[in-house]
PDB file of C-alpha atoms and ligand atoms in Angstrom:
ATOM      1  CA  UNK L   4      12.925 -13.300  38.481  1.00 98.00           C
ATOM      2  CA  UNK L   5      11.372 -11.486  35.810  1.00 98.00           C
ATOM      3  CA  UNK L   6      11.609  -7.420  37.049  1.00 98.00           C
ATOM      4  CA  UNK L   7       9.941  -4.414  35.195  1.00 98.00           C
ATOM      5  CA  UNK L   8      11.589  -0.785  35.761  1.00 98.00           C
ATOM      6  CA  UNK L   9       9.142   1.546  34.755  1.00 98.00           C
ATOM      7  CA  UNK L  10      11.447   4.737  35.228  1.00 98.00           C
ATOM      8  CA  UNK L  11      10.148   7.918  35.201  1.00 98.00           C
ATOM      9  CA  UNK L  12       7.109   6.599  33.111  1.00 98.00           C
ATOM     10  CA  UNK L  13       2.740   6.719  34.004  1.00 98.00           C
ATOM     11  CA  UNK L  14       1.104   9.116  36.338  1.00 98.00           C
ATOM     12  CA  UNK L  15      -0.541   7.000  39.351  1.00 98.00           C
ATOM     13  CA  UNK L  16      -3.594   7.030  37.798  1.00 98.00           C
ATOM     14  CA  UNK L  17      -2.316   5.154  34.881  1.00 98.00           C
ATOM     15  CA  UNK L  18       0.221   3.019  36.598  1.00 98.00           C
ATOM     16  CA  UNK L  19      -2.828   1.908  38.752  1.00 98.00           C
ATOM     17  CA  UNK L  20      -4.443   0.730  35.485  1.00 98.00           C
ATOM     18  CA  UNK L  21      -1.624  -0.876  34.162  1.00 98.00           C
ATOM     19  CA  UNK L  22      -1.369  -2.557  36.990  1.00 98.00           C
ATOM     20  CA  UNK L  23      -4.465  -4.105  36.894  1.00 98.00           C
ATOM     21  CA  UNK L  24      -3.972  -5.356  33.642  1.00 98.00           C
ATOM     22  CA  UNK L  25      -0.947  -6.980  35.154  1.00 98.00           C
ATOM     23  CA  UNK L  26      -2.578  -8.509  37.756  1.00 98.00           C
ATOM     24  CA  UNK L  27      -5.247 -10.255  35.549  1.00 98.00           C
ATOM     25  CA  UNK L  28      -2.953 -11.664  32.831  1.00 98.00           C
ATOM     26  CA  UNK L  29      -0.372 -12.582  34.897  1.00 98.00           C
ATOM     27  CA  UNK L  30      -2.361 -14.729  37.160  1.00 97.00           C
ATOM     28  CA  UNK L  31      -0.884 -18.250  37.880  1.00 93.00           C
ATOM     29  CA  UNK L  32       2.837 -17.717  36.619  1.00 97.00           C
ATOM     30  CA  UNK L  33       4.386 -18.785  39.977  1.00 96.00           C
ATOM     31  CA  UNK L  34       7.533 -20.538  39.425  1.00 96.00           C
ATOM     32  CA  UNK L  35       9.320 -17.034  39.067  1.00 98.00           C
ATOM     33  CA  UNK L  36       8.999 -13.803  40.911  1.00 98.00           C
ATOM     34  CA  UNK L  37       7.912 -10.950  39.338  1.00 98.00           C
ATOM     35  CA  UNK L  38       8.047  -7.385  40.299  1.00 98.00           C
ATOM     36  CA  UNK L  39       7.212  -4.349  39.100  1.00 98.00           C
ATOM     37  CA  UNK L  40       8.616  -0.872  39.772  1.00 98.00           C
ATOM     38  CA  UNK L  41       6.572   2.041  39.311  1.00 98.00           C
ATOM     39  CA  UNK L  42       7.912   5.592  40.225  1.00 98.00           C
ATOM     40  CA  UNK L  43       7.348   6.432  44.101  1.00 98.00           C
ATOM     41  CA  UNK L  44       4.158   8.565  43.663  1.00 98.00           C
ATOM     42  CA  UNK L  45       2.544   5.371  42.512  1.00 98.00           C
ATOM     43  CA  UNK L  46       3.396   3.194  44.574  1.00 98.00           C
ATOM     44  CA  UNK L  47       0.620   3.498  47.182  1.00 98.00           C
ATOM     45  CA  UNK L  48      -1.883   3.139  44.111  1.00 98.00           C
ATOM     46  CA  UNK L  49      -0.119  -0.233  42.532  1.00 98.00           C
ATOM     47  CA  UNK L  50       0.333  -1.685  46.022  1.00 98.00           C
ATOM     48  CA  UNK L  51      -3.426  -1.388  46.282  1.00 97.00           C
ATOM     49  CA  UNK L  52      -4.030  -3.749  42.968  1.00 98.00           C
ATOM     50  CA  UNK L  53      -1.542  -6.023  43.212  1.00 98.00           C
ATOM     51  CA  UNK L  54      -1.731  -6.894  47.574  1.00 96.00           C
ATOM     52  CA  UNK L  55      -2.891 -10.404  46.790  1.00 94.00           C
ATOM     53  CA  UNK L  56      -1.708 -10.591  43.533  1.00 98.00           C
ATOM     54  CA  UNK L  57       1.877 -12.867  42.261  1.00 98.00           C
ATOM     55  CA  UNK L  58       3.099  -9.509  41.449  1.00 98.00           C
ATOM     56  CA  UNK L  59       5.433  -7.892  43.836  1.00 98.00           C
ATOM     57  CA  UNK L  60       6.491  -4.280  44.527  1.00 98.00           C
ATOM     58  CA  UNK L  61      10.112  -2.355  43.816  1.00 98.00           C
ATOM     59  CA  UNK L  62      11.610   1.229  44.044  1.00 98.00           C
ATOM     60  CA  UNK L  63      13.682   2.139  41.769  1.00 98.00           C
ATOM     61  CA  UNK L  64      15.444   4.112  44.435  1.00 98.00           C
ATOM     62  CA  UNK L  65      15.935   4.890  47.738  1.00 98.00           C
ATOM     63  CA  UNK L  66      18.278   6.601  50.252  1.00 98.00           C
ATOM     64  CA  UNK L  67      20.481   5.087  52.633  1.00 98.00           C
ATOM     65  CA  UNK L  68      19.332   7.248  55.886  1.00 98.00           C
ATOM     66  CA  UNK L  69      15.960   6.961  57.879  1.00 98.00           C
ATOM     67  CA  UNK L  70      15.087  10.128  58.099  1.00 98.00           C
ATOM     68  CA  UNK L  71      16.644  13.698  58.141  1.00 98.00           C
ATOM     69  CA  UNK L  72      17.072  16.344  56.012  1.00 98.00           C
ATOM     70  CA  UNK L  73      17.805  14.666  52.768  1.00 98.00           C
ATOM     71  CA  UNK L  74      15.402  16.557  50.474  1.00 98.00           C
ATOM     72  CA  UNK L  75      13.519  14.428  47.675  1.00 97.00           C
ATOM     73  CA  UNK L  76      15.021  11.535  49.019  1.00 98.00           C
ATOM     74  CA  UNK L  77      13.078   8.409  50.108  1.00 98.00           C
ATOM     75  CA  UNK L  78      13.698   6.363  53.715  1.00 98.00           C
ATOM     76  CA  UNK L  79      13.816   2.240  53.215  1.00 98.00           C
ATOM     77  CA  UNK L  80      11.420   2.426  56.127  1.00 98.00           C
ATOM     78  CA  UNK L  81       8.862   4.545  53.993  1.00 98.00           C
ATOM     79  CA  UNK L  82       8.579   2.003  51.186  1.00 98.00           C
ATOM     80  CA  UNK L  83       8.543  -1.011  53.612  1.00 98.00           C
ATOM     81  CA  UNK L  84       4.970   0.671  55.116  1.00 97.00           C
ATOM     82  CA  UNK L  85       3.815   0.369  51.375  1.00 98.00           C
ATOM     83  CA  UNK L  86       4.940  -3.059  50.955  1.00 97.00           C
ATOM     84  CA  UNK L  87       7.486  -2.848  48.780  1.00 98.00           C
ATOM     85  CA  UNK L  88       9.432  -5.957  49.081  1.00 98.00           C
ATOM     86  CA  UNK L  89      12.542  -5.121  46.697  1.00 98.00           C
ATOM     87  CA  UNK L  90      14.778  -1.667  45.372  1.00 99.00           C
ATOM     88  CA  UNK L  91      16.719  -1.005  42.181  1.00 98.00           C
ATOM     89  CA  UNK L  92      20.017   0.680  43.085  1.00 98.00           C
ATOM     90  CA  UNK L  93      22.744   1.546  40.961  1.00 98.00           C
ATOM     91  CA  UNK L  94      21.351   1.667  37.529  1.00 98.00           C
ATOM     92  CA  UNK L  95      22.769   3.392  34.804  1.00 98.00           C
ATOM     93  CA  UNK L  96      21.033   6.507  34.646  1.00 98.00           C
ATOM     94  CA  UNK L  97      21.464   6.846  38.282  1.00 98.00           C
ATOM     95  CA  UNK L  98      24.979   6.449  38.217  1.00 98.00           C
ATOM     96  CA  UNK L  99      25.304   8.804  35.289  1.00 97.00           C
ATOM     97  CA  UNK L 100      22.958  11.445  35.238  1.00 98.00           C
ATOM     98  CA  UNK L 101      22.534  11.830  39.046  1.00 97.00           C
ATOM     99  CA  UNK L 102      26.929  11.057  39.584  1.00 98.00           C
ATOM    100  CA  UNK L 103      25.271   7.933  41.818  1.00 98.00           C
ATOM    101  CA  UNK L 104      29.481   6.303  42.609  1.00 98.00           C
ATOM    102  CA  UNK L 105      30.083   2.832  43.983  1.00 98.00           C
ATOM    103  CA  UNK L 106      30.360   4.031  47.651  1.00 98.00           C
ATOM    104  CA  UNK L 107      27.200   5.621  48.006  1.00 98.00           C
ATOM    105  CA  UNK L 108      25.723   3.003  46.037  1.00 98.00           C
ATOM    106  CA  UNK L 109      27.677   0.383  48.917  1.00 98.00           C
ATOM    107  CA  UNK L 110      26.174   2.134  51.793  1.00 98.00           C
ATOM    108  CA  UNK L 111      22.471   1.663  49.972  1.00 98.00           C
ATOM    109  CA  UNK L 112      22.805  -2.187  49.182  1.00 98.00           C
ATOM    110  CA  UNK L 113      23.633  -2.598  52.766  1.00 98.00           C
ATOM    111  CA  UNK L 114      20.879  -0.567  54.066  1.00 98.00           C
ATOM    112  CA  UNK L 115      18.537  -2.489  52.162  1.00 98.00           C
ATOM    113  CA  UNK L 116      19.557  -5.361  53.637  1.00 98.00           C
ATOM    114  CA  UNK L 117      19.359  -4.483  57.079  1.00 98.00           C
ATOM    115  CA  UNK L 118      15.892  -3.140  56.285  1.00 98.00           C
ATOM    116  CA  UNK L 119      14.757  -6.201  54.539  1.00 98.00           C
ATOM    117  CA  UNK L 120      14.273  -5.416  51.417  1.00 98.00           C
ATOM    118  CA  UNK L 121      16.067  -6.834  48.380  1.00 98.00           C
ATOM    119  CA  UNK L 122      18.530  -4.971  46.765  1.00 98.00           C
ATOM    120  CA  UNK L 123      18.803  -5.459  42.669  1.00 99.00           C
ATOM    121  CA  UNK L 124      22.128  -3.635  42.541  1.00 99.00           C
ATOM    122  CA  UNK L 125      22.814  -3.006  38.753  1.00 98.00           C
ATOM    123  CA  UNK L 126      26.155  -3.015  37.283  1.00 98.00           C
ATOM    124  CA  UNK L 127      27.470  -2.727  33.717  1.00 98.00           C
ATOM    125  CA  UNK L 128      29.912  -0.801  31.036  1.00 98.00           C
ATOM    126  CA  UNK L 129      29.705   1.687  28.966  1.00 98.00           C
ATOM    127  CA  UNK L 130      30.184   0.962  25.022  1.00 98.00           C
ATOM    128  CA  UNK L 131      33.638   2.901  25.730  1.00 98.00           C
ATOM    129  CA  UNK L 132      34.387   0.502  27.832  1.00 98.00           C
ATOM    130  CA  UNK L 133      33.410  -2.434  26.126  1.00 98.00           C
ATOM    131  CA  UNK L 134      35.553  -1.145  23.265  1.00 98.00           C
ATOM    132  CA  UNK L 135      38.524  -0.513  25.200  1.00 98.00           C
ATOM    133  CA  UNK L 136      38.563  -4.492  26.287  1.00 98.00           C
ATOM    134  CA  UNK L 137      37.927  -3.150  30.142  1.00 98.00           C
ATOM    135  CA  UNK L 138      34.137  -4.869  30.653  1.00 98.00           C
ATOM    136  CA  UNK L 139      35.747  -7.390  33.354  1.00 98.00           C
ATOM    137  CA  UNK L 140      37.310  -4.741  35.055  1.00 98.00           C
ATOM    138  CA  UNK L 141      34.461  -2.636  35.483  1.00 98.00           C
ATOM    139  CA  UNK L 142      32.083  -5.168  36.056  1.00 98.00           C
ATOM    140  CA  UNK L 143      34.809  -6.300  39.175  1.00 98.00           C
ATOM    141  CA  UNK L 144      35.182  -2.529  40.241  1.00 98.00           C
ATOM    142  CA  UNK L 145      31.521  -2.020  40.807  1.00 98.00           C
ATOM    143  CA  UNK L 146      30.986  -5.311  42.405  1.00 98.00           C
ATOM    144  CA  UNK L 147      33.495  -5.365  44.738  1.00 98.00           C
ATOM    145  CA  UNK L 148      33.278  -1.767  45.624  1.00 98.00           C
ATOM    146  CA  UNK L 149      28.905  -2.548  45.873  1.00 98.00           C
ATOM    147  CA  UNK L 150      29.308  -5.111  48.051  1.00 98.00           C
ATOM    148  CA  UNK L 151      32.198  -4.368  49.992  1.00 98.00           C
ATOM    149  CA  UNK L 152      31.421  -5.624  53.732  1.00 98.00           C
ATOM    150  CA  UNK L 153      28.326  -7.640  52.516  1.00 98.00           C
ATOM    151  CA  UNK L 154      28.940 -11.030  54.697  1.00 98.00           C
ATOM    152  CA  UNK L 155      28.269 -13.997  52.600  1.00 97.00           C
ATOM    153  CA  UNK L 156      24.825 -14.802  54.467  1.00 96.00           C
ATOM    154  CA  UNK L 157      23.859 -11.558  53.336  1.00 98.00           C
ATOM    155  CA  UNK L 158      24.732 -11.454  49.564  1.00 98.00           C
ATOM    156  CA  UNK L 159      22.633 -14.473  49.029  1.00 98.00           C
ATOM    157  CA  UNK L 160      19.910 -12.411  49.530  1.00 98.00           C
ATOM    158  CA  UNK L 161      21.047  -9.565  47.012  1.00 98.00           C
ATOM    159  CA  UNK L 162      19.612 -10.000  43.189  1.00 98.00           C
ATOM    160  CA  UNK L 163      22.703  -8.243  40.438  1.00 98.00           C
ATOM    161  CA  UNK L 164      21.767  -7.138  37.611  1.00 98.00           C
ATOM    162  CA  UNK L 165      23.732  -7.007  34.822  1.00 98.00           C
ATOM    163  CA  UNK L 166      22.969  -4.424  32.296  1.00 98.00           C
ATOM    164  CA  UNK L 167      25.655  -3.020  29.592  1.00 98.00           C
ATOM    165  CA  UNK L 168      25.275   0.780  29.680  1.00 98.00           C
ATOM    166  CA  UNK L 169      24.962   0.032  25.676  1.00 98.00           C
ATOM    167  CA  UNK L 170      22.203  -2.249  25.669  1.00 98.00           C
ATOM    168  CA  UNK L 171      20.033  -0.171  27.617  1.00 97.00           C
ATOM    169  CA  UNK L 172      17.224   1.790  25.923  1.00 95.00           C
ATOM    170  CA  UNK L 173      18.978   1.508  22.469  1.00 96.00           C
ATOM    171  CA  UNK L 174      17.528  -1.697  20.857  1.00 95.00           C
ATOM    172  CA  UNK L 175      20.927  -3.131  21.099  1.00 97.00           C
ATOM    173  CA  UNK L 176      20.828  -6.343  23.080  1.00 97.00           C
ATOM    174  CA  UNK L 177      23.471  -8.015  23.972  1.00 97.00           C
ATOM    175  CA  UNK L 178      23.915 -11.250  22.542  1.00 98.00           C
ATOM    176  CA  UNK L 179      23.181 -14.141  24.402  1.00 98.00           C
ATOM    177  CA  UNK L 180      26.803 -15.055  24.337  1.00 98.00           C
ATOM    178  CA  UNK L 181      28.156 -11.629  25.626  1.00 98.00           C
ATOM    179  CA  UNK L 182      25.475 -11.864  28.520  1.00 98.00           C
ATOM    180  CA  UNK L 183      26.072 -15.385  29.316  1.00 98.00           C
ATOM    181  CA  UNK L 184      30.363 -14.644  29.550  1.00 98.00           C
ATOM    182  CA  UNK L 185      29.463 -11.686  31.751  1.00 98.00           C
ATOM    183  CA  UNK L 186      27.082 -13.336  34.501  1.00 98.00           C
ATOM    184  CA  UNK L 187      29.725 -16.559  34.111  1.00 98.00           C
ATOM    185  CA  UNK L 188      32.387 -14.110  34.924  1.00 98.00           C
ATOM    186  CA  UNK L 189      30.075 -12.077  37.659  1.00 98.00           C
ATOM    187  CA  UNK L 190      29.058 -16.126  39.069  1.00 98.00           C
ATOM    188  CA  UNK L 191      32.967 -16.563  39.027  1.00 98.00           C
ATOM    189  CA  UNK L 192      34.476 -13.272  40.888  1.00 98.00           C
ATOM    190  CA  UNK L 193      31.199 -14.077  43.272  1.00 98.00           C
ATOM    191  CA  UNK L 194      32.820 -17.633  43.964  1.00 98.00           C
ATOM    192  CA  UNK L 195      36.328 -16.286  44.689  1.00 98.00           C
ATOM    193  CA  UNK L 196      35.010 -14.031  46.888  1.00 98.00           C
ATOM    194  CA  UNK L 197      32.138 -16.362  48.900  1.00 98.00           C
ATOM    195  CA  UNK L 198      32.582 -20.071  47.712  1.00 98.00           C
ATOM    196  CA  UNK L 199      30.727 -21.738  45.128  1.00 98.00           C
ATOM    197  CA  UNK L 200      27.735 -22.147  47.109  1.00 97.00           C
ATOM    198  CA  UNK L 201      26.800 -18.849  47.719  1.00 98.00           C
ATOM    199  CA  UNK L 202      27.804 -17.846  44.116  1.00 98.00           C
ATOM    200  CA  UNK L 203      25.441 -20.351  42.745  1.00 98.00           C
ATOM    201  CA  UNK L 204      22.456 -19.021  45.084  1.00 98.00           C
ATOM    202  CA  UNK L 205      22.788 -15.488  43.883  1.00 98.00           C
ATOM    203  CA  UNK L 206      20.616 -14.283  40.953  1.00 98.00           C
ATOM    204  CA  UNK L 207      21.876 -12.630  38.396  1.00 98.00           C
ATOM    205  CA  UNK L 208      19.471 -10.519  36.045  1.00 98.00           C
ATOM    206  CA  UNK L 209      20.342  -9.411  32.472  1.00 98.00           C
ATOM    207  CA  UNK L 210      18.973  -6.031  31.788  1.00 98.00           C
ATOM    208  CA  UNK L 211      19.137  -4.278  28.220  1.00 98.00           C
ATOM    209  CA  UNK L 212      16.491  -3.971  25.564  1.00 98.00           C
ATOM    210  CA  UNK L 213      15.264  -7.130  26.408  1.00 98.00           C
ATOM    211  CA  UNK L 214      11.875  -7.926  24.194  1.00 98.00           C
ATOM    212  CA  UNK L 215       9.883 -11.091  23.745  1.00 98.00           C
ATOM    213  CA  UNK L 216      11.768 -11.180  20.369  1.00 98.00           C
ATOM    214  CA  UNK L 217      15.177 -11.569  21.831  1.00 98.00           C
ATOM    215  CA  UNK L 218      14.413 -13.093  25.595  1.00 98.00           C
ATOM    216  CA  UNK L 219      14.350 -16.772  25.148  1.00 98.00           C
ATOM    217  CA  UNK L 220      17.906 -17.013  23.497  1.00 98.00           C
ATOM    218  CA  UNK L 221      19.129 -14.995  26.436  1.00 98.00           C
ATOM    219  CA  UNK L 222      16.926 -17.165  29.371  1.00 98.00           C
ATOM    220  CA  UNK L 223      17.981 -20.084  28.224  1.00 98.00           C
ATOM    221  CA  UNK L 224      21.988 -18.863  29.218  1.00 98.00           C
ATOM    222  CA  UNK L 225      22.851 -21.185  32.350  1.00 98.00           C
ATOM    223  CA  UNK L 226      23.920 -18.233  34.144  1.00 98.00           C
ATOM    224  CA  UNK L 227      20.867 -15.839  33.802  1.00 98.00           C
ATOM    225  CA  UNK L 228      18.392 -16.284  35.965  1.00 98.00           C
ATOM    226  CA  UNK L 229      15.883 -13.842  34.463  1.00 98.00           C
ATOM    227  CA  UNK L 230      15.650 -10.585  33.351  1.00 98.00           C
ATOM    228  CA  UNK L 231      15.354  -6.445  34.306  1.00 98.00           C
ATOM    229  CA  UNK L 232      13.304  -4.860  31.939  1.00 98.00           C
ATOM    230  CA  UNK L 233      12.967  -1.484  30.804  1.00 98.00           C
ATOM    231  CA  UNK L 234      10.794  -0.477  27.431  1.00 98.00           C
ATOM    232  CA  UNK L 235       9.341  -3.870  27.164  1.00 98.00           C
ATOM    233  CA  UNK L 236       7.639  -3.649  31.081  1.00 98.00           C
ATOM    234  CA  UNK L 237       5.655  -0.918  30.253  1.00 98.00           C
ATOM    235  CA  UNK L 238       3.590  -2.548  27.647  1.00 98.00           C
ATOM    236  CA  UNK L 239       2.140  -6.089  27.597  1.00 96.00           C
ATOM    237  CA  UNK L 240       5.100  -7.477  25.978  1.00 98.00           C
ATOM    238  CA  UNK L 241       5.874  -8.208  30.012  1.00 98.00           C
ATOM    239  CA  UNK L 242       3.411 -10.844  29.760  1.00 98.00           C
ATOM    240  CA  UNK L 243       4.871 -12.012  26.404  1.00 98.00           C
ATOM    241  CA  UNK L 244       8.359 -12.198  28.262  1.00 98.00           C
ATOM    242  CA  UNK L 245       6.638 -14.026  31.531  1.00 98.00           C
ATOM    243  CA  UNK L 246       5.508 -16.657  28.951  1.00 98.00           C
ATOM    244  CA  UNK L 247       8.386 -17.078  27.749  1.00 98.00           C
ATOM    245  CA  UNK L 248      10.240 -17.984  31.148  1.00 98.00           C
ATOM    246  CA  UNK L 249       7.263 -19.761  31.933  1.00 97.00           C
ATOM    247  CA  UNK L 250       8.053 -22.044  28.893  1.00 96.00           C
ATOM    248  CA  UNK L 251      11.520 -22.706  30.184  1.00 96.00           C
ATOM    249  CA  UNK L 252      11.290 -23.432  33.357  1.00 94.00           C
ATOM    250  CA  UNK L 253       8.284 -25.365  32.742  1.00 80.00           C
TER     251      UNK L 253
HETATM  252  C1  PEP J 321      16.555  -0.738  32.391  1.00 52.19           C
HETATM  253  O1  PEP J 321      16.378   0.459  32.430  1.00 52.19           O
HETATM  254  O2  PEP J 321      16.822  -1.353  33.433  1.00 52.19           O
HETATM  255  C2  PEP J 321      16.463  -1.403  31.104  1.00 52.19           C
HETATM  256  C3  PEP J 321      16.957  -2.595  30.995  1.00 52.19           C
HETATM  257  O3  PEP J 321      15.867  -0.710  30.089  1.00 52.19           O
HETATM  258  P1  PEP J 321      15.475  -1.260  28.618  1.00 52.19           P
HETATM  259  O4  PEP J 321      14.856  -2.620  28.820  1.00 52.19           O
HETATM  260  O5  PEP J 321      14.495  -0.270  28.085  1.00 52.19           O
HETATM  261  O6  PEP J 321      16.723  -1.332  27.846  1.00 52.19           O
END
């Protein structure tokens, strides 16, 4: 799965155009999904150019109730009428700047589910962290707390993404060794908890200033299964990067 998180980046009008570019020079990659999340205003716009396009359509957010009085929140039911097939929850800057914890964060990956959608539930440490020797922990915290009551039917269906809080919107990628030992230890915790099976049908995403220079090294890690992509998704180095994965998996 190759993902692009636009954040709080392009008015409709020029996510709409973006789109379209998109949709044109990404015609015929289909041995890999690819999605593209544009901010919710746009999404009615985008979902217009890419409806019978490869490209599919993600949130980068939503709320776990249906309705209510939940100011500038967003129902799962309210993106499903725009077709949007799959919702970012738990990144960074949603855990950080908007105090997003692993509960609330829980109660969205299961709503999600029930609605149908998929969740790409992000996870990660901090450069503190990292230094402090405590990435496994962290990384074990959030998943266990995330997908705490998930049955194992259900987590197959759940795309993690693993982005270090460091790497993200810094230029400072993680090597492919550091990525590759934390989806191998994600795969592994998975495993204990599910069984192999379901661990190995889980995709795990690495997320953190990806570019086209750096993304082949990475995609070529047995345990990363493709990529959520910040910067890079906004411009057409996302083609560059769907090339790429194109090239790999042949
Ligand atoms: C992200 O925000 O999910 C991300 C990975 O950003 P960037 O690629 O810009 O580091």
């Amino acid at each position: 799965m190759l993902a692009g998180n636009w954040k709080m980046n392009k008015t409709p009008s020029e996510a709409q155009l973006f789109a379209n570019t998109l949709v044109n020079a990404l015609a015929g990659f289909n041995s890999f999904d690819i999605y593209i999340a544009p901010v919710f205003v746009a999404l009615d716009r985008v979902r217009e150019v890419v409806s019978s396009s490869n490209i599919k359509l993600a949130a980068q957010n939503m709320y776990y109730e249906d309705s209510g009085a939940f100011t500038g929140e967003v129902a799962p039911k309210m993106l499903k009428e725009l077709k949007v097939e799959a919702v970012i929850l738990g990144h960074s800057e949603r855990r950080k700047i908007f105090g997003e914890s692993d509960e609330l964060i829980n109660k969205k990956v299961k709503k999600a589910l029930a609605e149908g959608l998929t969740p790409i539930f992000c996870i990660g440490e901090t450069l503190e962290e990292r230094q402090k020797g405590l990435t496994f922990c962290v990384l074990e915290k959030q998943i266990r707390e995330g997908l705490n009551g998930i049955n194992a039917e259900d987590v197959k269906k759940v795309v993690i993404a693993y982005e270090p809080v460091w790497a993200i919107g810094t230029g400072v990628v993680a090597t492919p060794q550091q990525a590759q030992e934390a989806h191998e230890f994600v795969r592994e915790l998975l495993s204990k908890m599910y069984g192999i099976d379901i661990a190995e049908a889980v995709t795990i995403l690495y997320g953190g200033s990806v570019t086209p220079e750096n993304f082949f090294g990475l995609f070529i890690k047995p345990d990363i299964d493709g990529a959520l992509v910040g910067g890079a998704s906004l411009k057409e180095s996302f083609v560059e990067l769907a090339k790429i994965m194109a090239k790999i998996i042949g």
